[in-house]
Amino acid sequence: MTTAAYLDEQLHAGRKALRTIPGALLLGSTGARLWADYLDAAPGFSGRFDFIHKINIPLLYTVKCNLADSFEPCHTEWFASHLLMDYSDHRLSLHERKFITWNDCAVSCQTWTNRSGKDLILHLSTYGDAFNERQGAFLHGAFSVPHYSFDLTGVIAVSDSALFDEVVLKPGESRSFIISAALGIAGQDNSDLLQQRASDYATSGLKPEEALARHQEEYGAWFEKAPSFTSSDPVLNKTWLYRWFLLRHNLADPQYGHLTYPLFYEGRSHKKSKRPFDKGGWEFSKLINLSSPLHIMDARWYHDSAYAEGALQNMKASPNEEGMFCCLTVDTVMHSFANFSCWAAYQLYLVHRNREVVEELLPAMKSNVQSWKTAYGNDQDELLTEPKHTRTGKEYQPSYWYFHNYPRNPKDKTTYTHLKRVDRAVYHYLNTLGVAKLCEETGDADAEAFHRQAESIKQDILQKMWDEESDYFYDLHYQTGEKAMVKNIVGIYPGWAQIIEDRFNGMIEHLFKEEEFHTKCTFPSVSADCPAYAPEGGWMGHFVKGRNGCVWDGPTWPYTNSIALDALAKESKRRNHEFDNRFAHYLREYSLLHFMQRDLNQPGLVEHYNSATGEPLSDEQEYNHSYYIDLIVTHVAGLTVEADRIVLDPIDIGLDYFCLDRVKAAGQQLKITYKKPDVTAGPGDLEAGYHIYANGRLVYASDVLGRAELPLHDLSRGAPVNKS
């Protein structure tokens, strides 16, 4: 079975649509620049379509007929690579498979059958006069794009040029067509090239099933550079596949303006108006530096580092005036969120060892760290003041209103207090440490200075933000240093950063308390015992950002779930694997968030959830605002890559077997396997015990899961097998 066929078999979701717009169908395949926000239940590409950013094009093309005005109800099946739509009544039937290719072609493969006693008349229809220049089997046209510096040009190709006028099917007759629309940037993408792209599917003599097979092969090729993981738990297996799909779905390569390098979007859907060509609202299809490091943590395991490096390259090329990494559209350098991009860059380097890129990025990363100190620092300590609650990406965290007893109206600025935030402080520490480590790797003389700065940040976090009585880390009043006694989920971040020791035992246990973070749907963004806790996302009974608005005063977010699980795993390892069973439970719960109604046949991850019930609160599926792959590699398989060694330290989550294969790291090709001695299930080539293979050769074997350290120089020269 081909890679794409396997993906389509595993990630097959039946009908997949927006909750807030009934009948608005979703599409899995996306182009480098073109994608569908949603599809109408109609032939071709009718719905809302976007290019680089949100455009809301209502129609690329459709096929009209004389015997039906509506194609509802219809049967649809969502696949990772395409959408199937079937419609049938006593007059006609339509079988269609549609997809968008990586080179930005919207392709529809249609088979029509006339089941009536009358002629069935078909003709191609486009949006207004957008496509008005006919050249043989092609239509050339353009879309004017308000709000951005580019307009669109396009070419539509059809397998039968009679569709431009009309095609007549006699009673009982069937006919198949392939239609392809190639879009590009006016003045940048040559019309001859667009015509060739469109014709590759529509006018090359392919049958519909052959066109689909070609697309599936091209689509599947991307996934062949991803590691593989299989285990005795189908929930983990399918979530692993879905997370790789999630990266591919949100991968973009605009090659324009401030986004000249590839990057991952936070999402393709949007909280914007759906009015044609309207820009109002908020979109996720841009570089959002809050989520970029989360993308890097997972994408660093992809064999081609260019996709993970792209966001860093874009931010390096377009900082703000202070040298700070920022959010970007093709036309605008926007604001900056708190994030750990420099630390993620170091983690990426450890896997790929791309020294040339690091040397190119390092001056910009130094400037980014310094800019934080300049913009948010003070003369008293190394902690940073956050003046805007939105800028850590966790708006409406209750600690900002703690000192005014959680007022009914949080938008009253007189009741809002600037804070020295735990999350920003930990990000600052990790970014500074990451730059220090990269300086070491490249022989940069600034390594020692950045190490000293990181240590100072660490000590201030530990000494000032920790409360011994309640065993937790808290935000601080920006002037007085008084603790805001609100248990935000970010209070466990110091454990994630691995800066704590035994005297901080008790911190991670807050995750296990039902009155705090062990809710029905873990982990809430603030402890359930906070007076402002609102699991459904309001504020003190008011939906201050609307019904589906993003607030961090109680809902559960995959973003912080990934960090919380990372912190829990690290704490379990530090404390002799004391919490392995807890990690196993919460990892599985996090995995099930990736499936609507906890149904493995309905993959779909959204932005945030009701922490008391698990109800999805947002409607933006395929949301890319967290990491998961790295948790499987690092904690389930147990692989950590350090500067001079590989550390194996898996968490026993109760699996009967697993196999992590096709991992490329630090110049090695790695495979890690485990199988309980009394288990007969699983791949036939798995031996009992815990094994790691480097470049096809067994380099470590143990009867049980356990910690080991393997120097990289031993792996490179083929050292003898280590056994435990």
XYZ file of C-alpha atoms in Angstrom:
724
model
C 0.000 0.000 0.000
C 1.323 3.455 -0.912
C 1.946 6.074 1.762
C -0.984 8.220 0.626
C -3.324 5.234 0.388
C -2.386 4.248 3.929
C -2.965 7.807 5.170
C -6.341 7.954 3.433
C -7.314 4.609 4.898
C -6.312 5.616 8.422
C -7.430 9.266 8.290
C -10.853 8.727 6.773
C -13.511 10.802 8.448
C -16.787 10.445 6.602
C -18.549 13.806 6.582
C -16.319 16.536 8.042
C -17.718 20.045 8.211
C -17.768 23.271 10.190
C -20.024 23.208 13.241
C -20.946 26.872 12.890
C -21.893 26.679 9.179
C -23.928 23.523 8.519
C -22.998 22.017 5.180
C -19.628 23.807 4.971
C -17.374 20.884 4.023
C -13.688 20.688 4.938
C -10.819 19.697 2.647
C -7.629 18.025 3.848
C -5.246 18.779 0.990
C -3.690 22.234 0.760
C -1.345 24.017 -1.590
C 1.741 26.040 -0.823
C -0.477 29.127 -1.062
C -4.018 28.012 -2.018
C -6.511 26.247 0.231
C -10.220 25.888 0.935
C -11.621 27.406 4.090
C -14.680 25.352 3.242
C -16.489 23.807 0.276
C -20.156 24.001 -0.591
C -22.003 20.804 -1.444
C -21.662 21.536 -5.142
C -19.541 20.324 -8.060
C -16.107 21.908 -8.327
C -14.795 24.586 -6.002
C -17.569 26.694 -4.557
C -17.305 27.898 -0.944
C -14.528 30.086 0.467
C -10.956 29.954 -0.796
C -7.795 31.657 0.367
C -4.372 32.399 -1.027
C -1.421 33.005 1.350
C -3.784 34.863 3.707
C -7.542 35.105 4.079
C -9.138 36.228 0.823
C -12.621 34.635 0.960
C -12.932 33.951 -2.754
C -16.475 32.539 -3.063
C -16.035 30.582 -6.287
C -13.212 29.280 -8.436
C -15.468 27.235 -10.720
C -18.479 24.957 -10.660
C -20.510 22.958 -13.175
C -24.121 23.955 -13.638
C -26.789 21.631 -14.990
C -30.382 21.961 -16.138
C -31.804 19.106 -14.051
C -30.707 20.108 -10.528
C -30.290 23.395 -8.702
C -29.116 21.761 -5.479
C -26.850 18.818 -4.737
C -28.047 18.318 -1.192
C -28.380 15.966 0.495
C -25.200 14.388 -0.782
C -22.808 11.773 0.536
C -19.308 13.022 1.341
C -16.211 11.293 2.641
C -13.205 13.231 3.900
C -9.746 11.822 3.261
C -6.385 13.368 4.125
C -5.588 13.829 0.430
C -9.002 14.644 -1.071
C -12.762 14.899 -0.677
C -15.265 12.498 -2.208
C -18.768 13.752 -3.005
C -21.615 11.616 -4.380
C -25.063 12.850 -5.341
C -27.839 10.782 -6.881
C -31.550 11.133 -7.536
C -33.995 9.929 -10.197
C -32.682 12.518 -12.685
C -28.892 12.328 -12.449
C -25.903 11.121 -10.480
C -22.578 12.838 -9.830
C -19.450 11.164 -8.521
C -16.654 13.631 -7.718
C -13.241 13.588 -6.058
C -11.567 16.949 -5.544
C -8.266 18.137 -4.129
C -5.739 20.976 -4.086
C -2.189 20.204 -5.175
C 0.971 21.570 -3.565
C 1.526 23.798 -6.625
C -1.835 25.511 -6.035
C -4.170 23.768 -8.463
C -7.799 23.103 -7.506
C -8.665 19.870 -9.302
C -12.089 18.264 -9.676
C -12.590 14.805 -11.201
C -16.284 14.385 -12.070
C -18.427 11.626 -13.569
C -21.987 12.536 -14.516
C -24.761 10.113 -15.460
C -28.116 11.098 -16.939
C -30.790 8.978 -15.228
C -33.737 10.955 -16.623
C -35.684 10.830 -19.856
C -34.456 14.317 -20.828
C -31.153 15.714 -22.033
C -28.733 16.602 -19.204
C -26.987 19.860 -20.102
C -23.762 20.814 -18.336
C -21.630 23.934 -18.515
C -18.739 25.453 -16.553
C -19.458 28.523 -14.450
C -16.973 30.881 -12.774
C -17.132 33.921 -10.502
C -18.570 36.935 -12.298
C -16.229 38.011 -15.062
C -13.073 36.900 -13.244
C -12.241 34.361 -15.964
C -13.168 35.982 -19.263
C -10.322 35.200 -21.669
C -10.786 31.898 -23.475
C -7.826 30.258 -25.194
C -8.777 26.810 -26.543
C -9.147 24.436 -23.589
C -8.162 27.201 -21.141
C -9.771 30.151 -19.430
C -7.464 32.924 -18.217
C -8.512 35.365 -15.540
C -7.701 37.278 -12.375
C -8.969 38.254 -8.935
C -8.383 41.675 -7.449
C -7.344 41.208 -3.810
C -8.163 44.087 -1.465
C -6.045 44.646 1.652
C -2.853 43.011 0.338
C -0.092 44.082 -2.035
C -0.750 41.281 -4.520
C -3.526 40.346 -6.913
C -4.199 36.882 -8.251
C -3.971 35.505 -11.739
C -5.278 32.137 -12.799
C -5.871 29.600 -15.532
C -8.686 27.042 -15.710
C -8.172 23.961 -17.857
C -10.837 21.396 -18.778
C -10.531 17.933 -20.273
C -13.364 18.772 -22.690
C -13.484 22.370 -23.918
C -17.173 21.917 -24.764
C -17.825 22.495 -21.049
C -17.143 26.178 -21.654
C -20.336 26.220 -23.746
C -22.409 23.145 -22.985
C -22.140 19.389 -22.943
C -25.279 17.357 -23.599
C -25.715 13.903 -22.069
C -28.528 11.826 -23.555
C -30.703 9.669 -21.272
C -28.588 6.842 -19.836
C -25.306 8.428 -20.947
C -22.308 8.964 -18.639
C -19.351 11.281 -19.121
C -16.250 12.102 -17.061
C -14.416 15.413 -16.870
C -11.323 16.778 -15.158
C -11.212 20.481 -14.362
C -8.203 22.245 -12.878
C -7.699 25.855 -11.799
C -4.116 27.015 -11.227
C -3.681 30.231 -9.237
C -0.668 32.465 -8.758
C 0.447 36.002 -7.993
C -0.105 38.506 -10.782
C 3.213 39.792 -12.095
C 5.169 37.029 -10.363
C 3.733 33.745 -11.623
C 4.020 33.364 -15.375
C 0.698 32.596 -17.112
C 2.363 29.958 -19.291
C 3.557 28.148 -16.173
C 0.079 28.333 -14.630
C -1.425 26.981 -17.835
C 1.019 24.078 -17.769
C 0.181 23.306 -14.159
C -3.535 23.290 -14.881
C -3.102 21.165 -17.987
C -1.007 18.547 -16.142
C -4.246 17.188 -14.729
C -6.985 18.380 -17.066
C -5.650 18.070 -20.615
C -3.024 15.331 -20.362
C -5.424 12.503 -21.175
C -5.703 11.209 -17.611
C -8.781 9.373 -16.466
C -10.292 10.644 -13.182
C -8.924 7.692 -11.213
C -5.478 8.258 -12.754
C -5.543 11.955 -11.861
C -6.406 11.099 -8.267
C -3.664 8.470 -8.121
C -1.108 10.991 -9.410
C -2.122 13.489 -6.751
C -2.046 10.862 -4.008
C 1.468 9.867 -5.022
C 2.650 13.491 -4.937
C 0.835 14.148 -1.675
C 2.150 10.998 -0.026
C 5.755 11.746 -0.978
C 5.956 14.439 1.718
C 5.142 11.938 4.460
C 7.877 9.531 3.368
C 10.412 11.820 5.044
C 8.682 11.537 8.410
C 9.591 8.923 11.039
C 7.133 6.081 11.561
C 5.620 4.965 14.847
C 3.428 2.000 15.629
C 2.452 0.498 18.960
C -0.068 -1.692 20.723
C -2.292 1.359 21.313
C -4.375 2.391 18.257
C -5.108 5.774 19.865
C -1.427 6.743 19.867
C -0.895 5.280 16.392
C -3.680 7.269 14.781
C -2.831 10.459 16.673
C 0.758 10.164 15.455
C -0.448 9.961 11.845
C -2.903 12.805 12.331
C -0.216 15.059 13.790
C 1.966 14.573 10.722
C -1.086 15.341 8.578
C -1.621 18.445 10.721
C 1.870 19.714 9.885
C 1.419 19.054 6.170
C -2.052 20.629 6.157
C -0.684 23.839 7.706
C 2.566 23.952 5.748
C 2.853 27.019 3.523
C 5.459 28.455 1.185
C 4.291 31.911 0.039
C 7.673 32.981 -1.428
C 6.496 36.563 -1.258
C 7.082 39.661 0.867
C 8.059 38.949 4.472
C 7.314 35.233 4.004
C 9.952 34.154 1.523
C 10.752 30.940 3.401
C 8.394 28.033 4.139
C 6.558 28.030 7.449
C 3.764 26.339 9.332
C 0.543 28.223 9.945
C -1.252 28.004 13.258
C -4.355 27.059 11.293
C -6.004 27.357 7.898
C -9.472 28.138 9.200
C -10.228 31.544 10.665
C -12.318 33.632 13.026
C -12.986 36.130 10.262
C -15.969 37.234 8.294
C -16.972 34.827 5.557
C -18.167 37.647 3.315
C -16.511 37.508 -0.118
C -13.166 39.315 -0.168
C -13.704 40.657 3.347
C -10.769 40.875 5.764
C -12.537 41.575 9.070
C -11.652 39.466 12.125
C -8.668 37.354 13.100
C -6.876 34.765 11.001
C -4.272 32.113 11.803
C -2.801 31.851 8.300
C 0.312 33.937 8.887
C 3.518 33.620 10.855
C 2.458 33.704 14.506
C 5.617 33.609 16.576
C 3.712 32.320 19.608
C 3.192 28.944 17.926
C 6.291 28.765 15.705
C 8.445 27.054 18.380
C 5.695 24.481 18.955
C 5.819 23.665 15.243
C 9.600 23.370 15.392
C 9.482 20.922 18.300
C 7.537 18.454 16.155
C 8.901 19.335 12.715
C 12.521 18.943 13.855
C 11.991 15.189 13.464
C 11.145 15.610 9.771
C 14.097 14.651 7.583
C 14.224 17.987 5.758
C 15.099 20.785 8.186
C 14.078 23.580 5.774
C 10.454 23.557 6.929
C 11.334 23.985 10.605
C 14.066 26.524 9.827
C 11.782 28.613 7.605
C 9.944 30.470 10.364
C 13.270 31.386 11.981
C 14.594 32.637 8.649
C 11.478 34.741 8.067
C 11.655 36.277 11.550
C 15.368 36.932 11.171
C 14.763 38.776 7.894
C 11.934 40.966 9.262
C 12.374 41.880 12.951
C 10.872 44.990 14.474
C 12.942 48.098 15.136
C 14.269 46.658 18.412
C 15.438 43.439 16.739
C 12.558 41.376 18.146
C 11.110 38.352 16.334
C 7.521 39.192 15.388
C 4.348 37.912 13.791
C 4.375 38.458 10.044
C 2.117 38.711 7.053
C 3.590 39.150 3.609
C 3.118 42.913 3.936
C 3.357 43.673 7.658
C 5.718 43.234 10.598
C 3.193 42.830 13.400
C 3.415 42.582 17.177
C 5.403 39.942 19.040
C 4.116 37.260 21.388
C 6.138 35.715 24.179
C 7.613 32.489 22.843
C 10.591 30.132 23.049
C 11.806 30.278 19.436
C 15.516 30.450 20.282
C 15.284 27.400 22.527
C 13.384 25.536 19.806
C 16.110 26.531 17.344
C 18.666 24.845 19.597
C 16.527 21.698 19.797
C 16.288 21.741 16.005
C 20.054 22.064 15.725
C 20.638 19.056 17.971
C 18.708 16.874 15.531
C 19.947 18.259 12.195
C 23.366 19.797 13.070
C 22.961 22.460 10.389
C 25.785 24.671 11.594
C 25.706 26.971 8.577
C 22.092 27.959 9.237
C 22.778 28.451 12.956
C 25.686 30.774 12.245
C 23.411 32.746 9.939
C 20.597 32.956 12.516
C 22.654 33.501 15.665
C 23.123 37.313 15.478
C 19.359 37.744 15.059
C 18.650 35.413 17.987
C 21.049 37.390 20.193
C 19.226 40.577 19.239
C 15.874 38.956 19.967
C 16.955 38.004 23.500
C 18.334 41.487 24.152
C 15.192 43.127 22.784
C 13.085 41.344 25.395
C 15.269 42.752 28.163
C 15.028 46.218 26.624
C 11.265 46.137 26.098
C 10.105 44.297 29.231
C 13.006 44.409 31.693
C 13.658 46.463 34.839
C 16.519 47.482 37.114
C 15.501 45.203 40.012
C 15.843 41.697 38.572
C 15.903 39.604 35.403
C 12.145 39.002 35.375
C 10.122 40.604 32.601
C 6.970 42.671 32.941
C 4.034 41.834 30.683
C 1.905 44.963 30.174
C -0.642 43.349 27.822
C -2.411 40.154 28.831
C -2.745 39.169 25.171
C 0.993 39.170 24.488
C 1.816 35.880 26.173
C -0.855 34.367 23.948
C -2.912 33.577 27.049
C -5.396 36.402 27.245
C -7.644 36.732 30.272
C -5.486 34.684 32.609
C -7.090 35.659 35.958
C -3.835 36.662 37.664
C -3.922 40.026 35.844
C -7.114 40.852 37.788
C -6.170 39.186 41.091
C -5.248 42.456 42.775
C -8.698 43.901 41.972
C -10.669 40.809 43.024
C -11.678 39.709 39.507
C -13.973 42.567 38.423
C -17.084 41.868 36.389
C -15.727 43.956 33.516
C -12.155 42.846 32.693
C -11.868 45.458 29.966
C -11.765 48.249 32.530
C -8.044 49.051 32.488
C -8.171 50.515 35.989
C -8.788 47.009 37.359
C -5.927 45.391 35.475
C -2.369 44.921 36.790
C 0.820 44.467 34.810
C 2.615 41.302 35.868
C 5.969 39.633 35.866
C 4.722 36.470 34.204
C 5.994 32.940 34.847
C 5.621 31.923 31.200
C 7.492 34.921 29.806
C 10.235 34.483 32.404
C 10.677 30.797 31.552
C 10.656 31.517 27.820
C 13.281 34.220 28.420
C 15.420 31.774 30.371
C 15.141 29.070 27.697
C 15.818 31.488 24.835
C 18.889 32.840 26.610
C 20.137 29.343 27.384
C 19.456 28.251 23.815
C 21.544 31.118 22.461
C 24.332 30.251 24.939
C 24.320 26.630 23.764
C 24.372 27.630 20.103
C 27.250 29.998 20.805
C 29.131 27.039 22.308
C 28.429 24.903 19.254
C 29.703 27.563 16.860
C 32.649 28.770 18.942
C 31.069 32.176 19.590
C 32.761 34.107 22.416
C 29.419 35.335 23.802
C 28.530 31.883 25.154
C 29.700 32.635 28.696
C 27.791 35.930 28.920
C 24.543 34.299 27.824
C 25.081 31.441 30.276
C 25.495 33.962 33.104
C 22.360 35.788 32.043
C 20.377 32.537 31.881
C 21.533 31.593 35.360
C 20.432 34.978 36.729
C 16.976 34.578 35.168
C 16.730 31.072 36.629
C 17.603 32.202 40.135
C 15.064 35.037 40.037
C 12.328 32.611 38.934
C 13.155 30.165 41.710
C 13.641 32.712 44.471
C 10.820 35.142 43.724
C 8.046 33.235 41.970
C 7.961 30.096 44.144
C 5.611 29.876 47.106
C 6.704 27.234 49.634
C 3.392 27.050 51.451
C 1.352 26.123 48.363
C 4.183 24.494 46.352
C 3.588 26.488 43.169
C 5.023 29.229 40.964
C 3.057 32.467 40.624
C 2.998 35.670 38.592
C 4.200 38.779 40.436
C 2.945 42.349 40.772
C 5.248 44.288 38.460
C 6.091 46.946 41.069
C 5.830 45.333 44.496
C 6.774 41.752 43.634
C 3.721 40.486 45.532
C 2.506 37.126 44.278
C -0.791 36.957 42.399
C -2.088 33.816 44.094
C -3.696 32.308 41.045
C -2.641 28.847 39.914
C -2.348 29.418 36.177
C -1.259 26.332 34.243
C 1.995 28.155 33.445
C 2.997 27.722 37.098
C 4.456 24.334 36.152
C 6.666 25.790 33.396
C 9.810 25.795 35.589
C 9.509 21.988 35.689
C 9.266 21.936 31.906
C 12.428 24.066 31.745
C 14.140 21.575 34.104
C 15.336 24.209 36.558
C 13.864 22.677 39.719
C 15.161 20.190 42.275
C 13.790 18.236 45.234
C 12.809 21.261 47.295
C 10.215 22.044 44.611
C 8.568 18.640 44.884
C 4.848 19.209 45.151
C 4.593 21.484 42.123
C 3.670 18.845 39.558
C 1.235 17.120 41.940
C -1.198 20.008 41.429
C -2.031 18.442 38.060
C -3.486 15.422 39.848
C -5.936 17.233 42.151
C -9.586 17.177 41.079
C -10.243 20.568 42.670
C -7.425 22.090 40.606
C -6.248 20.659 37.251
C -7.572 17.081 37.172
C -10.877 18.057 35.548
C -12.990 15.993 33.169
C -10.946 17.367 30.272
C -7.399 18.053 31.424
C -5.652 20.446 31.822
C -7.605 23.670 32.423
C -5.734 26.892 31.793
C -6.311 27.944 35.400
C -6.993 25.875 38.492
C -10.647 25.010 39.011
C -10.523 26.505 42.510
C -9.876 29.995 41.129
C -12.885 32.332 41.645
C -12.652 33.344 37.974
C -12.519 29.754 36.659
C -14.824 29.472 33.631
C -14.505 26.111 31.856
C -16.694 27.239 28.961
C -14.602 30.317 28.252
C -16.583 33.282 29.572
C -15.508 35.807 32.185
C -17.564 35.919 35.391
C -20.674 34.887 33.436
C -20.038 37.060 30.365
C -18.694 35.926 26.992
C -16.333 38.858 26.596
C -14.916 37.471 23.330
C -18.069 35.841 22.032
C -19.333 32.278 22.228
C -16.193 30.719 20.757
C -13.718 33.357 21.900
C -10.263 32.349 23.058
C -9.769 33.008 26.762
C -7.450 31.360 29.262
C -9.492 31.437 32.462
C -10.589 27.818 32.466
C -10.783 26.146 29.033
C -8.316 23.408 28.166
C -5.827 24.191 25.423
C -3.702 21.691 23.469
C -0.977 24.375 23.558
C -0.431 24.076 27.292
C -1.337 20.386 27.370
C 1.757 19.640 25.307
C 3.977 21.662 27.654
C 2.281 20.266 30.779
C 2.818 16.697 29.573
C 6.428 17.501 28.725
C 6.879 18.910 32.234
C 5.178 15.893 33.831
C 7.400 13.467 31.920
C 10.555 15.349 32.894
C 9.497 15.464 36.524
C 8.701 11.748 36.487
C 12.169 10.961 35.156
C 13.823 13.286 37.676
C 12.000 11.513 40.498
C 12.838 7.934 39.501
C 9.824 7.558 37.199
C 7.387 8.210 40.018
C 4.643 9.558 37.745
C 4.858 7.270 34.707
C 1.294 6.008 35.183
C 0.022 9.570 35.470
C 1.805 10.532 32.275
C 0.328 7.491 30.507
C -3.200 8.507 31.504
C -2.880 12.162 30.548
C -1.078 11.423 27.265
C -3.958 9.195 26.223
C -6.480 11.846 27.219
C -4.551 14.434 25.202
C -4.498 12.008 22.270
C -8.267 11.576 22.393
C -8.718 15.354 22.142
C -7.620 14.911 18.523
C -10.853 13.073 17.673
C -14.362 14.491 17.698
C -16.543 12.708 20.243
C -13.429 10.634 21.094
C -14.166 8.677 17.900
C -11.030 7.537 16.052
C -12.997 7.758 12.801
C -13.410 11.518 13.247
C -9.950 13.149 13.442
C -10.056 16.860 14.189
C -8.241 19.107 16.671
C -9.481 22.576 17.591
C -8.065 25.498 19.537
C -9.612 24.944 22.976
C -12.116 22.819 24.897
C -14.498 23.040 27.837
C -12.363 21.679 30.656
C -15.406 20.408 32.582
C -16.966 18.462 29.697
C -14.481 18.155 26.815
C -16.775 19.984 24.402
C -14.848 21.650 21.549
C -15.302 25.387 22.032
C -13.809 26.580 18.767
C -14.646 25.564 15.215
C -11.229 25.839 13.578
C -10.317 22.220 12.887
C -6.792 21.034 12.064
C -5.510 23.596 14.559
C -1.722 23.644 14.797
C -1.020 25.266 18.163
C 0.710 22.526 20.165
C 3.156 19.641 19.849
C 2.722 15.885 20.171
C 5.220 14.057 17.957
C 8.073 15.210 20.171
C 6.330 13.744 23.239
C 6.195 10.324 21.570
C 9.808 10.434 20.404
C 11.249 11.866 23.626
C 9.162 10.224 26.315
C 7.451 7.131 24.901
C 10.371 5.898 22.785
C 12.708 7.696 25.205
C 15.037 9.427 22.713
C 16.767 12.683 23.648
C 19.563 14.035 21.460
C 22.192 16.089 23.270
C 25.308 17.819 21.986
C 27.624 14.818 22.401
C 25.375 11.867 23.155
C 22.019 10.181 22.815
C 20.103 9.624 26.038
C 17.526 6.863 26.264
C 15.006 7.270 29.063
C 11.534 6.010 28.100
C 8.453 6.315 30.252
C 6.603 3.060 30.679
C 3.052 3.896 29.608
C 1.939 0.265 29.587
C 2.452 -0.533 25.910
C 2.896 -4.171 24.939
C 5.150 -3.084 22.088
C 6.228 -0.115 19.988
C 8.512 0.631 17.072
C 9.861 4.090 16.219
C 11.669 3.937 12.897
C 13.168 6.199 10.212
C 14.496 8.704 12.749
C 17.357 10.824 11.435
C 19.237 12.635 14.183
C 22.799 13.890 14.687
C 23.949 12.170 11.516
C 22.511 8.795 12.538
C 19.559 6.801 11.248
C 17.865 5.387 14.316
C 15.285 2.763 15.127
C 13.961 2.123 18.651
C 11.847 -0.905 19.521
C 10.259 -2.431 22.590
C 8.292 -5.597 23.234
C 7.230 -7.260 26.434
C 8.621 -10.795 26.719
C 5.230 -12.507 26.948
C 3.600 -10.638 24.052
C 3.055 -12.309 20.682
C 1.232 -9.416 18.974
C 2.934 -6.674 16.969
C 5.301 -6.623 13.987
C 6.952 -9.994 13.530
C 10.519 -8.657 13.495
C 10.324 -7.120 16.993
C 12.464 -8.854 19.582
C 11.531 -8.916 23.244
C 13.147 -6.104 25.226
C 14.203 -2.534 24.525
C 16.548 -1.970 21.561
C 18.068 0.873 19.609
C 19.611 0.485 16.190
C 21.933 3.036 14.580
C 22.456 2.887 10.835
C 20.987 -0.621 10.763
C 23.201 -1.965 13.548
C 22.081 -2.883 17.074
C 23.878 -0.563 19.505
C 21.918 -1.033 22.711
C 19.764 -3.816 24.141
C 17.997 -4.247 27.457
C 15.450 -6.686 28.775
C 13.414 -3.800 30.217
C 12.750 -0.129 29.603
C 15.459 1.929 31.280
C 17.911 4.793 31.014
C 21.101 4.615 28.960
C 23.605 7.069 27.482
C 25.268 6.467 24.128
C 28.118 8.797 23.075
C 27.687 9.989 19.500
C 31.294 9.230 18.633
C 30.684 5.578 19.551
C 27.663 5.412 17.269
C 29.576 7.028 14.429
C 32.418 4.493 14.590
C 30.173 1.482 15.161
C 31.017 0.715 18.782
C 30.120 -2.689 20.273
C 26.592 -3.341 21.492
C 25.743 -2.002 24.956
C 23.588 -4.363 26.987
C 21.751 -3.801 30.236
